[in-house]
PDB file of C-alpha atoms in Angstrom:
ATOM      1  CA  ASN A   1       0.911  28.221  43.510  1.00  0.00           C
ATOM      2  CA  PHE A   2      -1.243  27.969  40.407  1.00  0.00           C
ATOM      3  CA  VAL A   3      -4.058  26.003  42.047  1.00  0.00           C
ATOM      4  CA  GLU A   4      -4.142  28.222  45.131  1.00  0.00           C
ATOM      5  CA  MET A   5      -4.561  31.322  42.955  1.00  0.00           C
ATOM      6  CA  PHE A   6      -7.873  29.956  41.727  1.00  0.00           C
ATOM      7  CA  GLU A   7      -8.974  28.487  45.035  1.00  0.00           C
ATOM      8  CA  GLY A   8      -8.452  31.933  46.564  1.00  0.00           C
ATOM      9  CA  HIS A   9     -11.256  33.115  44.277  1.00  0.00           C
ATOM     10  CA  ASN A  10     -13.461  30.105  45.100  1.00  0.00           C
ATOM     11  CA  ILE A  11     -12.716  28.489  41.748  1.00  0.00           C
ATOM     12  CA  GLY A  12     -12.034  24.768  41.672  1.00  0.00           C
ATOM     13  CA  LEU A  13      -9.878  23.292  38.908  1.00  0.00           C
ATOM     14  CA  VAL A  14     -10.362  19.990  37.100  1.00  0.00           C
ATOM     15  CA  PHE A  15      -7.336  18.755  35.157  1.00  0.00           C
ATOM     16  CA  PHE A  16      -7.430  16.599  32.032  1.00  0.00           C
ATOM     17  CA  PHE A  17      -4.330  14.957  30.587  1.00  0.00           C
ATOM     18  CA  ASP A  18      -3.961  13.186  27.264  1.00  0.00           C
ATOM     19  CA  GLY A  19      -4.001   9.423  27.497  1.00  0.00           C
ATOM     20  CA  CYS A  20      -3.341   7.409  24.371  1.00  0.00           C
ATOM     21  CA  VAL A  21      -2.620   9.778  21.475  1.00  0.00           C
ATOM     22  CA  SER A  22      -3.774   8.670  18.026  1.00  0.00           C
ATOM     23  CA  SER A  23      -1.157   8.052  15.348  1.00  0.00           C
ATOM     24  CA  THR A  24      -2.680  10.812  13.203  1.00  0.00           C
ATOM     25  CA  LYS A  25      -2.326  13.317  16.024  1.00  0.00           C
ATOM     26  CA  VAL A  26       1.260  12.249  16.715  1.00  0.00           C
ATOM     27  CA  GLU A  27       2.145  12.901  13.083  1.00  0.00           C
ATOM     28  CA  GLU A  28       0.324  16.238  13.142  1.00  0.00           C
ATOM     29  CA  LEU A  29       2.202  17.310  16.260  1.00  0.00           C
ATOM     30  CA  ALA A  30       5.525  16.205  14.815  1.00  0.00           C
ATOM     31  CA  ASN A  31       4.951  18.252  11.672  1.00  0.00           C
ATOM     32  CA  SER A  32       3.867  21.319  13.633  1.00  0.00           C
ATOM     33  CA  TYR A  33       6.970  21.468  15.822  1.00  0.00           C
ATOM     34  CA  VAL A  34       8.831  24.061  13.788  1.00  0.00           C
ATOM     35  CA  ASN A  35      12.077  25.575  15.034  1.00  0.00           C
ATOM     36  CA  SER A  36      10.460  28.393  17.011  1.00  0.00           C
ATOM     37  CA  GLU A  37       8.407  25.941  19.065  1.00  0.00           C
ATOM     38  CA  LEU A  38      11.430  23.758  19.737  1.00  0.00           C
ATOM     39  CA  VAL A  39      13.319  26.813  20.968  1.00  0.00           C
ATOM     40  CA  GLU A  40      10.454  27.673  23.333  1.00  0.00           C
ATOM     41  CA  ILE A  41      10.492  24.147  24.748  1.00  0.00           C
ATOM     42  CA  GLN A  42      14.271  24.260  25.226  1.00  0.00           C
ATOM     43  CA  ASN A  43      14.019  27.644  26.930  1.00  0.00           C
ATOM     44  CA  THR A  44      11.322  26.374  29.291  1.00  0.00           C
ATOM     45  CA  PHE A  45      13.402  23.414  30.407  1.00  0.00           C
ATOM     46  CA  GLY A  46      16.481  25.624  30.617  1.00  0.00           C
ATOM     47  CA  ARG A  47      14.733  27.980  33.043  1.00  0.00           C
ATOM     48  CA  LEU A  48      13.453  25.043  35.093  1.00  0.00           C
ATOM     49  CA  TYR A  49      16.926  23.509  35.393  1.00  0.00           C
ATOM     50  CA  ALA A  50      18.436  26.888  36.281  1.00  0.00           C
ATOM     51  CA  GLY A  51      15.804  27.579  38.933  1.00  0.00           C
ATOM     52  CA  GLN A  52      14.656  30.693  37.058  1.00  0.00           C
ATOM     53  CA  TRP A  53      11.004  29.757  36.583  1.00  0.00           C
ATOM     54  CA  THR A  54       8.930  32.577  38.093  1.00  0.00           C
ATOM     55  CA  GLY A  55       5.382  31.938  36.943  1.00  0.00           C
ATOM     56  CA  ASN A  56       5.183  35.465  35.575  1.00  0.00           C
ATOM     57  CA  MET A  57       6.276  35.005  31.971  1.00  0.00           C
ATOM     58  CA  ARG A  58       4.087  34.157  28.997  1.00  0.00           C
ATOM     59  CA  ASP A  59       3.306  30.439  28.737  1.00  0.00           C
ATOM     60  CA  ASP A  60       4.641  29.742  32.242  1.00  0.00           C
ATOM     61  CA  TYR A  61       1.471  27.769  32.877  1.00  0.00           C
ATOM     62  CA  SER A  62       1.642  25.698  29.707  1.00  0.00           C
ATOM     63  CA  CYS A  63       2.989  22.179  30.164  1.00  0.00           C
ATOM     64  CA  PRO A  64       6.365  21.676  28.462  1.00  0.00           C
ATOM     65  CA  SER A  65       6.301  18.958  25.825  1.00  0.00           C
ATOM     66  CA  GLY A  66       6.506  15.433  27.208  1.00  0.00           C
ATOM     67  CA  THR A  67       5.722  16.257  30.841  1.00  0.00           C
ATOM     68  CA  GLY A  68       2.037  15.324  30.838  1.00  0.00           C
ATOM     69  CA  TYR A  69       2.562  11.686  31.798  1.00  0.00           C
ATOM     70  CA  THR A  70       4.331  12.587  35.037  1.00  0.00           C
ATOM     71  CA  LEU A  71       2.656  15.918  35.735  1.00  0.00           C
ATOM     72  CA  CYS A  72      -0.767  14.301  36.090  1.00  0.00           C
ATOM     73  CA  PHE A  73       0.485  12.287  39.074  1.00  0.00           C
ATOM     74  CA  ALA A  74       2.042  15.369  40.648  1.00  0.00           C
ATOM     75  CA  VAL A  75      -1.220  17.306  40.357  1.00  0.00           C
ATOM     76  CA  LYS A  76      -3.235  14.373  41.684  1.00  0.00           C
ATOM     77  CA  HIS A  77      -1.090  13.835  44.780  1.00  0.00           C
ATOM     78  CA  LEU A  78      -0.040  17.411  45.564  1.00  0.00           C
ATOM     79  CA  THR A  79      -3.431  19.100  45.184  1.00  0.00           C
ATOM     80  CA  SER A  80      -7.061  18.397  45.993  1.00  0.00           C
ATOM     81  CA  CYS A  81      -8.091  18.857  42.350  1.00  0.00           C
ATOM     82  CA  LYS A  82      -9.888  16.259  40.295  1.00  0.00           C
ATOM     83  CA  VAL A  83      -7.529  14.750  37.728  1.00  0.00           C
ATOM     84  CA  PHE A  84      -8.517  12.734  34.663  1.00  0.00           C
ATOM     85  CA  ARG A  85      -6.463  10.945  32.015  1.00  0.00           C
ATOM     86  CA  SER A  86      -8.384  10.617  28.778  1.00  0.00           C
ATOM     87  CA  VAL A  87      -9.183   7.309  27.109  1.00  0.00           C
ATOM     88  CA  GLU A  88     -10.602   9.016  24.013  1.00  0.00           C
ATOM     89  CA  GLU A  89      -9.594  12.242  22.309  1.00  0.00           C
ATOM     90  CA  CYS A  90      -8.842  14.515  25.256  1.00  0.00           C
ATOM     91  CA  ASP A  91     -10.509  17.593  23.739  1.00  0.00           C
ATOM     92  CA  LEU A  92     -13.774  15.697  23.349  1.00  0.00           C
ATOM     93  CA  GLU A  93     -13.701  14.395  26.916  1.00  0.00           C
ATOM     94  CA  VAL A  94     -13.041  17.881  28.283  1.00  0.00           C
ATOM     95  CA  ALA A  95     -15.874  19.427  26.263  1.00  0.00           C
ATOM     96  CA  ARG A  96     -18.239  16.607  27.205  1.00  0.00           C
ATOM     97  CA  TYR A  97     -17.360  16.955  30.900  1.00  0.00           C
ATOM     98  CA  ALA A  98     -17.991  20.708  30.808  1.00  0.00           C
ATOM     99  CA  GLU A  99     -21.305  20.195  29.059  1.00  0.00           C
ATOM    100  CA  GLN A 100     -22.508  17.562  31.528  1.00  0.00           C
ATOM    101  CA  HIS A 101     -21.451  19.284  34.754  1.00  0.00           C
ATOM    102  CA  GLY A 102     -23.530  22.340  35.516  1.00  0.00           C
ATOM    103  CA  GLU A 103     -21.015  23.704  38.018  1.00  0.00           C
ATOM    104  CA  CYS A 104     -18.437  24.095  35.242  1.00  0.00           C
ATOM    105  CA  PHE A 105     -18.488  27.611  33.787  1.00  0.00           C
ATOM    106  CA  ALA A 106     -15.343  27.692  31.623  1.00  0.00           C
ATOM    107  CA  LEU A 107     -12.599  25.768  29.854  1.00  0.00           C
ATOM    108  CA  LEU A 108      -9.075  27.077  30.408  1.00  0.00           C
ATOM    109  CA  SER A 109      -6.858  25.913  27.580  1.00  0.00           C
ATOM    110  CA  GLN A 110      -5.042  26.891  24.398  1.00  0.00           C
ATOM    111  CA  ASP A 111      -6.545  24.518  21.863  1.00  0.00           C
ATOM    112  CA  THR A 112      -8.459  25.800  18.850  1.00  0.00           C
ATOM    113  CA  ASP A 113     -10.799  22.801  18.903  1.00  0.00           C
ATOM    114  CA  PHE A 114     -12.624  24.310  21.872  1.00  0.00           C
ATOM    115  CA  ALA A 115     -13.735  27.182  19.650  1.00  0.00           C
ATOM    116  CA  ILE A 116     -15.289  24.597  17.327  1.00  0.00           C
ATOM    117  CA  PHE A 117     -17.201  22.622  19.948  1.00  0.00           C
ATOM    118  CA  ASN A 118     -20.628  24.139  20.513  1.00  0.00           C
ATOM    119  CA  THR A 119     -20.498  24.205  24.315  1.00  0.00           C
ATOM    120  CA  ARG A 120     -22.474  26.287  26.794  1.00  0.00           C
ATOM    121  CA  VAL A 121     -19.349  27.296  28.760  1.00  0.00           C
ATOM    122  CA  LEU A 122     -16.719  29.957  28.151  1.00  0.00           C
ATOM    123  CA  TYR A 123     -13.436  29.080  26.463  1.00  0.00           C
ATOM    124  CA  LEU A 124     -10.658  31.018  28.203  1.00  0.00           C
ATOM    125  CA  SER A 125      -7.036  31.379  27.091  1.00  0.00           C
ATOM    126  CA  THR A 126      -4.088  30.113  29.146  1.00  0.00           C
ATOM    127  CA  LYS A 127      -1.724  32.047  26.878  1.00  0.00           C
ATOM    128  CA  HIS A 128      -3.215  35.382  27.923  1.00  0.00           C
ATOM    129  CA  LEU A 129      -3.815  34.462  31.565  1.00  0.00           C
ATOM    130  CA  ASP A 130      -2.585  37.135  33.986  1.00  0.00           C
ATOM    131  CA  THR A 131      -2.376  35.475  37.393  1.00  0.00           C
ATOM    132  CA  LYS A 132      -1.910  38.804  39.166  1.00  0.00           C
ATOM    133  CA  THR A 133      -5.236  40.214  38.006  1.00  0.00           C
ATOM    134  CA  MET A 134      -6.840  36.833  37.222  1.00  0.00           C
ATOM    135  CA  THR A 135      -7.885  38.057  33.791  1.00  0.00           C
ATOM    136  CA  THR A 136      -7.530  36.516  30.348  1.00  0.00           C
ATOM    137  CA  CYS A 137      -9.087  36.498  26.877  1.00  0.00           C
ATOM    138  CA  ALA A 138     -12.169  34.553  25.857  1.00  0.00           C
ATOM    139  CA  TYR A 139     -12.545  32.848  22.489  1.00  0.00           C
ATOM    140  CA  HIS A 140     -16.038  32.636  20.983  1.00  0.00           C
ATOM    141  CA  GLY A 141     -17.046  30.178  18.284  1.00  0.00           C
ATOM    142  CA  GLU A 142     -19.889  32.454  17.211  1.00  0.00           C
ATOM    143  CA  THR A 143     -17.463  35.328  16.666  1.00  0.00           C
ATOM    144  CA  LEU A 144     -15.127  33.063  14.697  1.00  0.00           C
ATOM    145  CA  ALA A 145     -18.015  31.970  12.487  1.00  0.00           C
ATOM    146  CA  GLN A 146     -19.029  35.583  11.867  1.00  0.00           C
ATOM    147  CA  HIS A 147     -15.438  36.503  11.003  1.00  0.00           C
ATOM    148  CA  LEU A 148     -15.302  33.681   8.454  1.00  0.00           C
ATOM    149  CA  GLY A 149     -18.756  34.476   7.099  1.00  0.00           C
ATOM    150  CA  LEU A 150     -20.066  31.029   8.025  1.00  0.00           C
ATOM    151  CA  GLU A 151     -22.968  29.709  10.044  1.00  0.00           C
ATOM    152  CA  ARG A 152     -21.957  28.454  13.485  1.00  0.00           C
ATOM    153  CA  LYS A 153     -22.963  24.891  12.604  1.00  0.00           C
ATOM    154  CA  LEU A 154     -20.419  24.845   9.740  1.00  0.00           C
ATOM    155  CA  LEU A 155     -17.395  25.275  12.009  1.00  0.00           C
ATOM    156  CA  PRO A 156     -16.777  21.511  12.421  1.00  0.00           C
ATOM    157  CA  LEU A 157     -16.642  21.089   8.633  1.00  0.00           C
ATOM    158  CA  PHE A 158     -14.418  24.155   8.359  1.00  0.00           C
ATOM    159  CA  ALA A 159     -12.044  22.776  11.009  1.00  0.00           C
ATOM    160  CA  CYS A 160     -11.797  19.460   9.166  1.00  0.00           C
ATOM    161  CA  LEU A 161     -11.040  21.118   5.828  1.00  0.00           C
ATOM    162  CA  ALA A 162      -8.490  23.423   7.447  1.00  0.00           C
ATOM    163  CA  GLY A 163      -6.830  20.404   9.068  1.00  0.00           C
ATOM    164  CA  ASN A 164      -7.340  18.817  12.462  1.00  0.00           C
ATOM    165  CA  ASP A 165      -6.283  15.737  14.435  1.00  0.00           C
ATOM    166  CA  ILE A 166      -8.143  13.381  12.084  1.00  0.00           C
ATOM    167  CA  VAL A 167      -7.819  15.042   8.677  1.00  0.00           C
ATOM    168  CA  SER A 168      -4.152  15.919   8.321  1.00  0.00           C
ATOM    169  CA  LYS A 169      -3.316  19.089   6.431  1.00  0.00           C
ATOM    170  CA  TYR A 170       0.029  17.532   5.545  1.00  0.00           C
ATOM    171  CA  ASP A 171      -1.210  14.195   4.190  1.00  0.00           C
ATOM    172  CA  HIS A 172      -4.911  14.463   3.347  1.00  0.00           C
ATOM    173  CA  LEU A 173      -5.309  18.151   2.503  1.00  0.00           C
ATOM    174  CA  ARG A 174      -2.030  19.098   0.846  1.00  0.00           C
ATOM    175  CA  HIS A 175      -3.413  19.059  -2.719  1.00  0.00           C
ATOM    176  CA  PHE A 176      -6.676  20.734  -1.736  1.00  0.00           C
ATOM    177  CA  HIS A 177      -4.865  23.570   0.018  1.00  0.00           C
ATOM    178  CA  SER A 178      -2.454  23.925  -2.905  1.00  0.00           C
ATOM    179  CA  SER A 179      -5.428  24.305  -5.254  1.00  0.00           C
ATOM    180  CA  LEU A 180      -6.534  27.259  -3.121  1.00  0.00           C
ATOM    181  CA  GLY A 181      -3.160  28.952  -3.500  1.00  0.00           C
ATOM    182  CA  CYS A 182      -1.878  27.984  -0.064  1.00  0.00           C
ATOM    183  CA  LYS A 183       1.629  26.724  -0.655  1.00  0.00           C
ATOM    184  CA  GLY A 184       4.937  26.541   1.146  1.00  0.00           C
ATOM    185  CA  ARG A 185       5.206  27.998   4.627  1.00  0.00           C
ATOM    186  CA  ARG A 186       1.735  29.545   4.480  1.00  0.00           C
ATOM    187  CA  ALA A 187       0.139  26.162   3.829  1.00  0.00           C
ATOM    188  CA  ALA A 188       1.806  24.809   6.969  1.00  0.00           C
ATOM    189  CA  HIS A 189      -0.037  27.408   9.026  1.00  0.00           C
ATOM    190  CA  SER A 190      -3.447  28.118   7.554  1.00  0.00           C
ATOM    191  CA  CYS A 191      -5.512  29.201   4.605  1.00  0.00           C
ATOM    192  CA  PHE A 192      -8.636  29.849   6.619  1.00  0.00           C
ATOM    193  CA  PRO A 193     -10.230  32.548   4.411  1.00  0.00           C
ATOM    194  CA  GLU A 194      -9.857  30.406   1.289  1.00  0.00           C
ATOM    195  CA  VAL A 195     -11.342  27.314   2.966  1.00  0.00           C
ATOM    196  CA  ALA A 196     -14.277  29.342   4.292  1.00  0.00           C
ATOM    197  CA  SER A 197     -14.850  30.832   0.829  1.00  0.00           C
ATOM    198  CA  VAL A 198     -15.056  27.387  -0.772  1.00  0.00           C
ATOM    199  CA  ILE A 199     -17.601  26.239   1.817  1.00  0.00           C
ATOM    200  CA  LYS A 200     -19.741  29.298   1.076  1.00  0.00           C
ATOM    201  CA  GLU A 201     -19.361  29.141  -2.710  1.00  0.00           C
ATOM    202  CA  GLU A 202     -20.178  25.435  -2.857  1.00  0.00           C
ATOM    203  CA  ARG A 203     -23.020  25.893  -0.356  1.00  0.00           C
ATOM    204  CA  TRP A 204     -21.920  22.832   1.552  1.00  0.00           C
ATOM    205  CA  SER A 205     -23.994  21.726   4.524  1.00  0.00           C
ATOM    206  CA  ASP A 206     -22.670  20.875   7.954  1.00  0.00           C
ATOM    207  CA  GLN A 207     -22.542  17.178   6.984  1.00  0.00           C
ATOM    208  CA  PRO A 208     -19.964  16.292   4.297  1.00  0.00           C
ATOM    209  CA  ASP A 209     -21.141  14.443   1.196  1.00  0.00           C
ATOM    210  CA  ASP A 210     -19.628  13.089  -2.022  1.00  0.00           C
ATOM    211  CA  THR A 211     -19.163  16.572  -3.490  1.00  0.00           C
ATOM    212  CA  VAL A 212     -16.982  17.606  -0.534  1.00  0.00           C
ATOM    213  CA  ALA A 213     -14.943  14.423  -0.823  1.00  0.00           C
ATOM    214  CA  ALA A 214     -14.485  14.894  -4.581  1.00  0.00           C
ATOM    215  CA  ARG A 215     -13.404  18.533  -4.275  1.00  0.00           C
ATOM    216  CA  THR A 216     -10.987  17.963  -1.395  1.00  0.00           C
ATOM    217  CA  GLY A 217      -9.656  14.533  -2.328  1.00  0.00           C
ATOM    218  CA  VAL A 218     -10.384  13.237   1.174  1.00  0.00           C
ATOM    219  CA  SER A 219     -12.439  10.076   1.612  1.00  0.00           C
ATOM    220  CA  LEU A 220     -16.029  10.655   2.647  1.00  0.00           C
ATOM    221  CA  GLY A 221     -15.703   8.242   5.555  1.00  0.00           C
ATOM    222  CA  LEU A 222     -12.767  10.157   7.011  1.00  0.00           C
ATOM    223  CA  LEU A 223     -14.565  13.480   6.615  1.00  0.00           C
ATOM    224  CA  GLN A 224     -17.667  12.130   8.332  1.00  0.00           C
ATOM    225  CA  GLU A 225     -15.568  10.742  11.179  1.00  0.00           C
ATOM    226  CA  ALA A 226     -13.791  14.073  11.587  1.00  0.00           C
ATOM    227  CA  VAL A 227     -17.009  16.117  11.679  1.00  0.00           C
ATOM    228  CA  ALA A 228     -18.618  13.655  14.091  1.00  0.00           C
ATOM    229  CA  SER A 229     -15.664  14.077  16.458  1.00  0.00           C
ATOM    230  CA  TYR A 230     -17.013  17.530  17.363  1.00  0.00           C
ATOM    231  CA  SER A 231     -20.422  16.205  18.390  1.00  0.00           C
ATOM    232  CA  LEU A 232     -21.105  16.181  22.116  1.00  0.00           C
ATOM    233  CA  ARG A 233     -24.229  14.070  21.708  1.00  0.00           C
ATOM    234  CA  SER A 234     -22.324  10.812  21.369  1.00  0.00           C
ATOM    235  CA  GLY A 235     -21.692   8.833  24.532  1.00  0.00           C
ATOM    236  CA  PRO A 236     -18.257   7.870  25.842  1.00  0.00           C
ATOM    237  CA  SER A 237     -16.445   4.916  24.346  1.00  0.00           C
ATOM    238  CA  TYR A 238     -17.009   1.514  25.903  1.00  0.00           C
ATOM    239  CA  LEU A 239     -13.861   0.149  27.488  1.00  0.00           C
ATOM    240  CA  PRO A 240     -13.677  -3.659  27.497  1.00  0.00           C
ATOM    241  CA  VAL A 241     -12.555  -5.378  30.675  1.00  0.00           C
ATOM    242  CA  PRO A 242      -8.808  -6.135  30.462  1.00  0.00           C
ATOM    243  CA  PRO A 243      -7.654  -9.742  30.881  1.00  0.00           C
ATOM    244  CA  ASP A 244      -7.233 -10.984  34.472  1.00  0.00           C
ATOM    245  CA  VAL A 245      -9.169  -8.019  35.894  1.00  0.00           C
ATOM    246  CA  ASP A 246     -12.293  -8.497  37.982  1.00  0.00           C
ATOM    247  CA  PRO A 247     -15.226  -7.079  35.928  1.00  0.00           C
ATOM    248  CA  GLN A 248     -16.949  -5.539  38.949  1.00  0.00           C
ATOM    249  CA  SER A 249     -13.789  -3.714  40.018  1.00  0.00           C
ATOM    250  CA  TRP A 250     -13.152  -2.545  36.455  1.00  0.00           C
ATOM    251  CA  HIS A 251     -16.628  -1.047  36.079  1.00  0.00           C
ATOM    252  CA  LEU A 252     -16.258   0.755  39.400  1.00  0.00           C
ATOM    253  CA  VAL A 253     -13.042   2.365  38.167  1.00  0.00           C
ATOM    254  CA  VAL A 254     -14.481   3.337  34.770  1.00  0.00           C
ATOM    255  CA  GLU A 255     -17.675   4.775  36.224  1.00  0.00           C
ATOM    256  CA  LYS A 256     -15.719   6.739  38.801  1.00  0.00           C
TER     257      LYS A 256
END
């Protein structure tokens, strides 16, 4: 199976699953599920029901939508892998874990945020993973920055102005993107070159200020929150002890 393929090469896997998803991210995901993605999801479930899943087709190792809540328990009880369910933004917890654990050499995912985080580990693609040869593609934040003509440290600001889980391209950035000539179907995907050009022309720094807020129409507080979400220097969120739970037992669970 999938886990055994890696263990056969002395590679241990650590799985992270989304916990509580923010309302902004839910809305972003809902808007991004265009017809083609819905068809892919339907096809995946259709092959599973028909017993035709082979593990050899593209995206065979991507979780179908809505299966994460049950799949995490299957992985935990059917394998010897470490399994975590996030209590913060899952991307941040994954990047922070990789940064803090020296034995971790790569992230295997298909999330553009990992190209924005400035981590020491490789970011490898699940989409291009060939399990027969155990090869895939690597995404590099430095290369992305060079392609956009930006300094590496400006990628978090770029990601926020292009649209991410906090700054919605549908609600917060619609007018800004329209002013750059990104309208209709193209605006729903990206206007990366135009956003990068504005950052360069305005000579914005890696920390948003009032001029960024005024030009984009997004509140400064939201922009600052969005940029800060890519920082790995901040510690994990403090989880208060739930009612009727022994504090000592709770802290043991959280620390573990």
